[in-house]
Amino acid sequence: MLKKTEEFLIKNYNISERTFEIYRQALSDTEAQFKEYDEIREFNQLKVLKAFQLEKISDSHFTNTTGYGLDDLGRDSLDKVYANIFNTEAGLVRPHFVSGTHAIGCAIAGNVMPGDKILCVSGLPYDTLLGVLGLSEKKNAGSLDQYGIKTDIVDLDNKGKFQFDKIQEALRNDPSIRLIHIQRSTGYASRKSFLVSEIAEVIRHIREIREDVIIFVDNCYGEFIEPVEPTEYGADIMAGSLMKNIGGGIAPGGGYIVGKRQYVDAAANRMTVPGVGGEYGATYGLMRSLYQGLFSAPHVAIEAVKTAIFCARVMEIAGFKVFPSSTDKRTDIIQAIEFGDAKKLINFCSGIQAGSPIDAFAVCEPWAMPGYDSEIVMAAGSFISGSTIELSADGPVREPYIAYIQGGLNFDHGKIGILIGLSKVLEVNK
Ligand SMILES: *Cc1c(COP(=O)(O)O)cnc(C)c1O
């Protein structure tokens, strides 16, 4: 660190010597690991580049379509670029998805019928999916359970791993299971995320019992963190958010689905209406940012991983429980820190907020966010509202007071945000 940087931080952010000590130590402890992620980044960048070239992307893909958006060249080609990157038959990349939840909801709802059952094999799904499935306390009109589509959950074991025997038993005993839900990233649960190799293993166990069941993967936060993706190991359909890794911090919003043609088409019918599917949908001049975001995504995703690893190390040194640990192999950009104390959780988020380029002056207060069952505290000083590929931290204000931190468009900013967060946490101890 330049002497100038240190002076700047002390002058502008009131960082203590103890906080600096932890910062320096964490940097020197983590640096060696970054090479491995740089290599993954390089490979994924090549994969993305080649997909653009194969599809002959040019300026004409960035045009502004309006109205029905029939034959939107940019949109239809981006579907193919995604399909190529994920090694699938089809893609559906749309700014019309209001979020990842919407894309996931369409991927699931489009592929089940009344009487079918959904089996979640990575435990309870991410909070916002509970409303879709009909598992939340508050009942939402039109949730899948109201259509007679029930969901069963197979919990993870006490080490946070898949229970292969229980999953196989459920599949043997219940022929109504039509769709398997697997969530790669941790969500608001205190478990590790699943490596693509672990997802491949659970898929093998599922296929031993049932060839025909549809395997869905929620890939949120996982894109471009490993050199492979779950669709390369037998996932039939997968979805995620453009406000996370794959939007590259540039896409203004949206979601994506990739997978087998038949399942992606069925999801498109749920996104719009049967008969219209993915053929309508003007893109209003947004395509350049979706392409440019995708092109930047392998780089940005690894900047976010570096931020997460650094954050883990900083918090380990400061004495907090973190998962994954600073040396665990990563498959997503999420870092969880257990604060065990509401004030520390809120202070940490306030620090991240204070270090943001946008809304740094805003105060972090817990609020009842739609789609979530408990109050959430959230730091989000982002260019794209609510974007979590940008440095952000959030957590439900409930025991054991875990903050989930993710994103960072560049590691330089990521480091500073965490430094300020740490400084505010250490203040609580004074
Ligand atoms: C973020 C997330 C979602 C939902 O995505 P949104 O864009 O926030 O709707 C779903 N599943 C997981 C695992 C997530 O991390």
Coordinates of C-alpha atoms and ligand atoms in Angstrom, one line a residue:
M1 CA 0.0 0.0 0.0
L2 CA 1.3 3.5 -0.8
K3 CA 2.0 5.7 2.1
K4 CA -0.3 8.1 0.4
T5 CA -3.1 5.5 0.5
E6 CA -2.8 5.0 4.2
E7 CA -2.7 8.7 4.9
F8 CA -5.8 9.1 2.6
L9 CA -7.7 6.4 4.5
I10 CA -6.8 7.8 7.9
K11 CA -7.7 11.3 6.8
N12 CA -11.0 10.4 5.1
Y13 CA -12.3 7.3 6.9
N14 CA -10.8 7.3 10.4
I15 CA -9.2 3.9 10.2
S16 CA -7.3 2.8 13.3
E17 CA -3.9 1.2 13.5
R18 CA -5.4 -2.1 14.7
T19 CA -7.7 -2.1 11.6
F20 CA -4.8 -1.5 9.3
E21 CA -2.8 -4.3 10.9
I22 CA -5.6 -6.8 10.1
Y23 CA -5.9 -5.4 6.6
R24 CA -2.1 -5.8 5.9
Q25 CA -2.0 -9.3 7.4
A26 CA -5.1 -10.4 5.4
L27 CA -3.6 -9.1 2.2
S28 CA -0.4 -11.0 2.6
D29 CA -2.2 -14.1 3.7
T30 CA -4.5 -14.3 0.7
E31 CA -2.3 -13.0 -2.2
A32 CA -0.9 -16.5 -3.1
Q33 CA -4.4 -17.9 -3.7
F34 CA -5.4 -15.3 -6.3
K35 CA -3.3 -16.9 -9.1
E36 CA -5.7 -19.9 -9.3
Y37 CA -8.7 -17.6 -9.8
D38 CA -6.8 -15.5 -12.4
E39 CA -6.4 -18.7 -14.4
I40 CA -10.1 -19.5 -14.1
R41 CA -10.9 -16.0 -15.2
E42 CA -8.6 -16.3 -18.2
F43 CA -10.3 -19.5 -19.4
N44 CA -13.9 -18.2 -18.9
Q45 CA -12.9 -15.0 -20.7
L46 CA -11.8 -17.1 -23.7
K47 CA -15.0 -19.1 -23.5
V48 CA -17.1 -15.9 -23.7
L49 CA -15.0 -14.4 -26.4
K50 CA -15.3 -17.4 -28.6
A51 CA -19.1 -17.5 -28.1
F52 CA -19.3 -13.9 -29.4
Q53 CA -17.2 -14.8 -32.4
L54 CA -19.1 -17.9 -33.3
E55 CA -22.3 -16.0 -33.3
K56 CA -20.7 -13.2 -35.3
I57 CA -21.9 -10.5 -33.0
S58 CA -21.7 -7.0 -34.6
D59 CA -23.1 -3.5 -34.1
S60 CA -26.4 -4.6 -35.7
H61 CA -27.1 -6.7 -32.6
F62 CA -27.2 -3.6 -30.5
T63 CA -30.2 -2.0 -32.3
N64 CA -33.2 -0.6 -30.6
T65 CA -36.4 -2.6 -31.1
T66 CA -39.8 -1.5 -29.9
G67 CA -43.4 -2.8 -29.9
Y68 CA -43.7 -6.6 -30.2
G69 CA -40.0 -7.0 -30.8
L70 CA -40.5 -9.8 -33.3
D71 CA -37.2 -11.0 -34.8
D72 CA -35.1 -9.0 -32.5
L73 CA -31.7 -10.1 -33.8
G74 CA -29.7 -8.9 -30.8
R75 CA -32.0 -10.7 -28.3
D76 CA -32.1 -14.0 -30.3
S77 CA -28.4 -14.1 -30.8
L78 CA -27.7 -13.4 -27.1
D79 CA -29.8 -16.5 -26.4
K80 CA -27.4 -18.5 -28.6
V81 CA -24.3 -16.9 -27.1
Y82 CA -25.5 -17.9 -23.6
A83 CA -26.4 -21.4 -24.8
N84 CA -22.9 -21.8 -26.2
I85 CA -21.2 -20.6 -23.0
F86 CA -23.3 -23.0 -20.9
N87 CA -23.1 -25.8 -23.4
T88 CA -26.9 -26.1 -23.8
E89 CA -29.4 -26.4 -26.6
A90 CA -31.2 -23.1 -25.8
G91 CA -31.0 -19.9 -23.9
L92 CA -33.5 -17.3 -22.8
V93 CA -31.9 -14.0 -21.7
R94 CA -34.3 -11.3 -21.1
P95 CA -34.5 -7.8 -19.6
H96 CA -38.2 -8.7 -19.2
F97 CA -37.3 -10.9 -16.2
V98 CA -37.7 -8.6 -13.3
S99 CA -35.1 -10.5 -11.3
G100 CA -33.4 -13.9 -10.8
T101 CA -36.4 -15.0 -8.8
H102 CA -38.7 -14.4 -11.8
A103 CA -36.4 -16.4 -14.2
I104 CA -36.2 -19.2 -11.7
G105 CA -40.0 -19.1 -11.1
C106 CA -40.6 -19.4 -14.8
A107 CA -38.1 -22.2 -15.3
I108 CA -39.8 -24.2 -12.5
A109 CA -43.5 -23.2 -13.1
G110 CA -43.2 -23.7 -16.8
N111 CA -42.1 -27.3 -16.3
V112 CA -44.5 -28.7 -13.8
M113 CA -48.2 -29.6 -14.0
P114 CA -50.9 -30.0 -11.3
G115 CA -50.3 -33.2 -9.5
D116 CA -46.5 -33.1 -10.1
K117 CA -44.2 -32.7 -7.1
I118 CA -41.0 -30.6 -6.8
L119 CA -38.2 -32.1 -4.7
C120 CA -35.7 -29.6 -3.3
V121 CA -32.5 -31.6 -2.6
S122 CA -30.3 -28.8 -1.3
G123 CA -32.6 -28.0 1.7
L124 CA -35.0 -25.1 1.9
P125 CA -34.6 -22.9 -1.2
Y126 CA -33.6 -19.2 -1.2
D127 CA -36.1 -17.0 0.6
T128 CA -37.8 -15.4 -2.4
L129 CA -38.5 -18.8 -3.9
L130 CA -40.6 -19.8 -0.9
G131 CA -43.4 -17.5 -2.1
V132 CA -43.3 -19.0 -5.6
L133 CA -43.5 -22.5 -4.3
G134 CA -46.1 -21.7 -1.6
L135 CA -43.8 -22.4 1.4
S136 CA -43.7 -18.9 2.9
E137 CA -45.8 -17.9 6.0
K138 CA -47.6 -15.3 3.9
K139 CA -49.6 -17.1 1.2
N140 CA -49.3 -15.5 -2.2
A141 CA -52.1 -15.9 -4.8
G142 CA -51.1 -18.1 -7.6
S143 CA -48.2 -19.9 -5.8
L144 CA -47.5 -23.4 -7.1
D145 CA -49.1 -25.2 -4.1
Q146 CA -52.4 -23.6 -5.0
Y147 CA -52.2 -25.3 -8.4
G148 CA -51.7 -28.6 -6.7
I149 CA -48.0 -28.7 -7.2
K150 CA -46.4 -29.6 -3.9
T151 CA -42.8 -29.3 -2.8
D152 CA -40.9 -31.7 -0.6
I153 CA -37.5 -30.8 0.9
V154 CA -34.6 -33.1 1.6
D155 CA -32.5 -31.3 4.1
L156 CA -28.7 -31.3 4.0
D157 CA -26.9 -33.4 6.6
N158 CA -25.3 -31.8 9.6
K159 CA -22.1 -31.1 7.6
G160 CA -24.2 -29.3 4.9
K161 CA -23.8 -32.1 2.3
F162 CA -26.4 -33.8 0.1
Q163 CA -28.1 -36.8 1.6
F164 CA -27.9 -39.2 -1.4
D165 CA -29.7 -42.0 0.4
K166 CA -32.7 -39.8 1.3
I167 CA -32.8 -38.3 -2.1
Q168 CA -32.8 -41.7 -3.8
E169 CA -35.4 -43.0 -1.3
A170 CA -37.7 -40.1 -2.1
L171 CA -37.3 -40.7 -5.8
R172 CA -38.0 -44.4 -5.5
N173 CA -41.1 -43.9 -3.3
D174 CA -42.8 -41.0 -5.1
P175 CA -43.4 -41.3 -8.8
S176 CA -45.1 -37.9 -8.8
I177 CA -41.7 -36.1 -8.4
R178 CA -41.3 -34.3 -11.7
L179 CA -38.7 -31.7 -11.0
I180 CA -35.6 -31.6 -8.8
H181 CA -34.4 -28.2 -7.4
I182 CA -30.7 -27.8 -6.6
Q183 CA -29.4 -24.5 -5.4
R184 CA -25.7 -23.9 -6.0
S185 CA -25.1 -20.9 -3.7
T186 CA -25.7 -20.7 0.0
G187 CA -28.6 -18.2 0.1
Y188 CA -29.5 -17.2 3.6
A189 CA -28.4 -20.5 5.1
S190 CA -25.3 -21.3 7.1
R191 CA -23.9 -23.9 4.7
K192 CA -21.2 -23.9 2.1
S193 CA -22.1 -23.5 -1.5
F194 CA -22.0 -26.5 -3.7
L195 CA -19.0 -27.0 -6.1
V196 CA -20.0 -28.0 -9.6
S197 CA -18.4 -31.3 -8.9
E198 CA -20.7 -31.8 -5.9
I199 CA -23.7 -30.9 -8.1
A200 CA -22.5 -33.4 -10.7
E201 CA -22.3 -36.1 -8.0
V202 CA -25.9 -35.5 -6.8
I203 CA -27.1 -35.5 -10.4
R204 CA -25.4 -38.9 -10.9
H205 CA -27.3 -40.3 -7.8
I206 CA -30.6 -38.9 -9.1
R207 CA -30.1 -40.4 -12.5
E208 CA -29.4 -43.8 -11.0
I209 CA -33.1 -43.8 -9.9
R210 CA -34.9 -41.6 -12.4
E211 CA -33.7 -40.8 -16.0
D212 CA -36.8 -38.7 -16.8
V213 CA -37.0 -36.3 -13.9
I214 CA -36.2 -32.7 -14.8
I215 CA -33.1 -31.4 -13.0
F216 CA -33.2 -27.6 -12.3
V217 CA -30.2 -25.7 -10.9
D218 CA -30.5 -22.2 -9.4
N219 CA -27.1 -20.9 -10.5
C220 CA -27.4 -17.4 -8.9
Y221 CA -23.9 -16.1 -8.0
G222 CA -22.1 -19.1 -9.4
E223 CA -21.4 -18.0 -13.0
F224 CA -17.7 -17.9 -14.0
I225 CA -16.3 -18.9 -10.6
E226 CA -15.3 -22.3 -11.9
P227 CA -14.2 -23.3 -15.4
V228 CA -17.3 -25.5 -15.7
E229 CA -21.0 -24.9 -15.1
P230 CA -23.7 -27.4 -13.9
T231 CA -25.3 -27.7 -17.3
E232 CA -22.1 -29.5 -18.4
Y233 CA -22.9 -32.3 -15.9
G234 CA -26.5 -33.1 -16.7
A235 CA -28.6 -30.3 -15.3
D236 CA -31.5 -30.0 -17.7
I237 CA -32.4 -26.3 -17.0
M238 CA -30.7 -23.6 -15.1
A239 CA -31.5 -20.0 -14.3
G240 CA -29.9 -16.9 -12.7
S241 CA -30.0 -13.1 -12.3
L242 CA -28.3 -10.4 -14.5
M243 CA -28.0 -8.3 -11.4
K244 CA -25.4 -10.8 -10.2
N245 CA -22.2 -12.2 -11.8
I246 CA -23.3 -12.6 -15.4
G247 CA -24.6 -9.1 -15.9
G248 CA -21.0 -8.0 -15.3
G249 CA -22.2 -4.9 -13.4
I250 CA -23.3 -3.4 -16.7
A251 CA -26.6 -5.1 -17.5
P252 CA -29.3 -2.8 -16.1
G253 CA -31.4 -5.8 -15.0
G254 CA -32.9 -9.1 -16.1
G255 CA -32.5 -12.8 -15.8
Y256 CA -31.5 -15.8 -17.9
I257 CA -32.5 -19.4 -18.4
V258 CA -30.4 -22.0 -20.2
G259 CA -31.0 -25.7 -20.9
K260 CA -32.7 -28.2 -23.1
R261 CA -34.8 -26.6 -25.8
Q262 CA -38.1 -28.2 -24.7
Y263 CA -37.7 -27.0 -21.1
V264 CA -36.5 -23.5 -22.0
D265 CA -39.4 -23.1 -24.4
A266 CA -41.9 -24.2 -21.7
A267 CA -40.3 -21.6 -19.3
A268 CA -40.6 -18.9 -22.1
N269 CA -44.4 -19.7 -22.2
R270 CA -44.5 -18.9 -18.5
M271 CA -42.5 -15.7 -19.0
T272 CA -45.0 -14.4 -21.6
V273 CA -48.0 -16.7 -22.5
P274 CA -48.2 -20.0 -24.3
G275 CA -48.0 -19.5 -28.0
V276 CA -46.0 -16.3 -27.7
G277 CA -43.0 -17.7 -25.7
G278 CA -39.7 -16.0 -26.3
E279 CA -40.6 -14.7 -29.8
Y280 CA -42.0 -11.5 -28.5
G281 CA -40.2 -9.0 -26.3
A282 CA -38.8 -5.7 -27.6
T283 CA -35.4 -4.9 -26.0
Y284 CA -35.7 -1.1 -26.1
G285 CA -32.0 -0.5 -26.9
L286 CA -30.7 -2.5 -23.9
M287 CA -28.9 -5.2 -25.8
R288 CA -25.5 -3.5 -25.9
S289 CA -25.3 -3.5 -22.1
L290 CA -26.4 -7.1 -21.9
Y291 CA -23.6 -8.1 -24.3
Q292 CA -21.0 -5.8 -22.7
G293 CA -21.9 -7.0 -19.3
L294 CA -21.5 -10.6 -20.3
F295 CA -18.2 -9.8 -21.9
S296 CA -17.0 -8.2 -18.6
A297 CA -18.5 -10.9 -16.4
P298 CA -15.6 -13.4 -16.1
H299 CA -13.3 -10.6 -15.0
V300 CA -15.8 -8.9 -12.6
A301 CA -16.8 -12.2 -11.1
I302 CA -13.2 -13.0 -10.1
E303 CA -12.7 -9.5 -8.7
A304 CA -15.7 -10.2 -6.5
V305 CA -14.2 -13.6 -5.5
K306 CA -11.0 -11.9 -4.5
T307 CA -13.0 -9.4 -2.4
A308 CA -14.8 -12.3 -0.7
I309 CA -11.6 -14.2 0.1
F310 CA -10.0 -11.1 1.4
C311 CA -13.1 -10.4 3.5
A312 CA -13.1 -13.9 4.9
R313 CA -9.4 -13.5 6.0
V314 CA -10.0 -10.1 7.5
M315 CA -12.9 -11.4 9.6
E316 CA -11.1 -14.6 10.6
I317 CA -8.2 -12.5 12.0
A318 CA -10.8 -10.3 13.8
G319 CA -12.1 -13.4 15.5
F320 CA -15.4 -14.0 13.7
K321 CA -16.8 -17.3 12.3
V322 CA -16.9 -17.1 8.5
F323 CA -18.0 -19.5 5.8
P324 CA -16.6 -20.3 3.5
S325 CA -13.2 -20.0 5.2
S326 CA -10.5 -17.9 3.5
T327 CA -8.8 -21.0 2.1
D328 CA -11.9 -23.0 1.0
K329 CA -12.3 -23.5 -2.7
R330 CA -15.0 -21.1 -4.1
T331 CA -17.9 -21.7 -6.4
D332 CA -19.7 -18.4 -5.8
I333 CA -19.0 -14.9 -4.7
I334 CA -20.8 -15.0 -1.3
Q335 CA -19.0 -14.6 1.9
A336 CA -21.0 -15.1 5.1
I337 CA -19.8 -13.7 8.4
E338 CA -21.4 -14.7 11.7
F339 CA -21.6 -11.7 14.0
G340 CA -23.7 -13.1 16.8
D341 CA -24.8 -9.6 17.5
A342 CA -27.3 -7.4 15.8
K343 CA -25.3 -4.2 16.3
K344 CA -22.2 -5.6 14.7
L345 CA -24.1 -6.9 11.8
I346 CA -25.7 -3.5 11.2
N347 CA -22.4 -1.7 11.7
F348 CA -20.6 -3.8 9.2
C349 CA -23.3 -3.2 6.6
S350 CA -23.1 0.6 7.5
G351 CA -19.4 0.4 6.8
I352 CA -19.9 -1.1 3.4
Q353 CA -22.5 1.5 2.6
A354 CA -20.2 4.3 3.7
G355 CA -17.5 2.9 1.4
S356 CA -19.8 2.9 -1.7
P357 CA -19.6 5.1 -4.7
I358 CA -23.3 5.7 -4.7
D359 CA -25.5 6.6 -1.6
A360 CA -22.4 6.6 0.7
F361 CA -24.3 9.0 2.9
A362 CA -27.3 6.8 3.4
V363 CA -27.9 5.2 6.8
C364 CA -28.4 1.4 7.0
E365 CA -31.6 0.4 8.8
P366 CA -33.3 -3.0 8.9
W367 CA -36.6 -3.1 6.9
A368 CA -39.3 -5.6 5.9
M369 CA -38.3 -6.2 2.3
P370 CA -41.0 -7.8 0.0
G371 CA -40.4 -11.5 -0.6
Y372 CA -38.5 -12.0 2.7
D373 CA -39.9 -13.4 6.0
S374 CA -37.7 -11.5 8.5
E375 CA -36.3 -8.0 8.5
I376 CA -33.3 -7.4 6.3
V377 CA -30.4 -5.0 6.8
M378 CA -28.8 -4.1 3.5
A379 CA -25.9 -2.1 2.2
A380 CA -26.3 -1.4 -1.4
G381 CA -24.5 1.7 -2.8
S382 CA -24.7 0.5 -6.4
F383 CA -25.0 2.0 -9.9
I384 CA -27.7 -0.6 -10.7
S385 CA -30.3 -0.6 -8.0
G386 CA -30.0 -3.6 -5.7
S387 CA -27.3 -5.1 -7.8
T388 CA -25.2 -7.6 -5.8
I389 CA -22.4 -8.1 -8.2
E390 CA -21.5 -4.6 -6.9
L391 CA -20.1 -4.6 -3.4
S392 CA -23.0 -5.1 -1.1
A393 CA -23.8 -6.7 2.2
D394 CA -27.1 -7.9 3.6
G395 CA -28.5 -10.2 6.2
P396 CA -31.7 -11.1 7.9
V397 CA -31.8 -9.5 11.4
R398 CA -32.3 -12.8 13.3
E399 CA -30.0 -15.2 15.2
P400 CA -27.2 -15.8 14.6
Y401 CA -26.9 -12.4 12.9
I402 CA -25.1 -13.4 9.7
A403 CA -24.0 -10.9 7.1
Y404 CA -23.8 -12.0 3.5
I405 CA -21.3 -9.9 1.6
Q406 CA -20.8 -10.2 -2.1
G407 CA -19.7 -8.4 -5.2
G408 CA -17.1 -5.7 -5.9
L409 CA -16.7 -4.5 -9.4
N410 CA -13.0 -4.2 -8.7
F411 CA -10.9 -5.5 -5.9
D412 CA -9.5 -2.1 -5.0
H413 CA -12.9 -0.9 -4.1
G414 CA -13.8 -4.3 -2.5
K415 CA -10.8 -4.0 -0.1
I416 CA -11.7 -0.5 1.0
G417 CA -15.3 -1.3 1.6
I418 CA -14.3 -4.2 3.9
L419 CA -11.8 -2.1 5.7
I420 CA -14.4 0.5 6.6
G421 CA -16.9 -2.3 7.5
L422 CA -14.3 -3.9 9.8
S423 CA -13.4 -0.6 11.3
K424 CA -17.1 0.0 12.3
V425 CA -17.4 -3.5 13.7
L426 CA -14.3 -3.1 15.9
E427 CA -15.8 0.2 17.2
V428 CA -18.7 -1.8 18.8
N429 CA -16.1 -3.5 21.0
K430 CA -14.7 -0.3 22.4
Ligands
LIG1 C1 -30.2 -13.8 -5.4 C2 -30.7 -15.2 -5.5 C3 -31.9 -15.5 -6.0 C4 -32.9 -14.5 -6.5 O1 -32.3 -13.6 -7.4 P1 -32.9 -12.1 -7.5 O2 -32.4 -11.5 -8.7 O3 -32.5 -11.4 -6.2 O4 -34.4 -12.3 -7.5 C5 -32.3 -16.8 -6.0 N1 -31.5 -17.8 -5.6 C6 -30.3 -17.5 -5.0 C7 -29.4 -18.7 -4.5 C8 -29.8 -16.2 -5.0 O5 -28.7 -16.0 -4.4

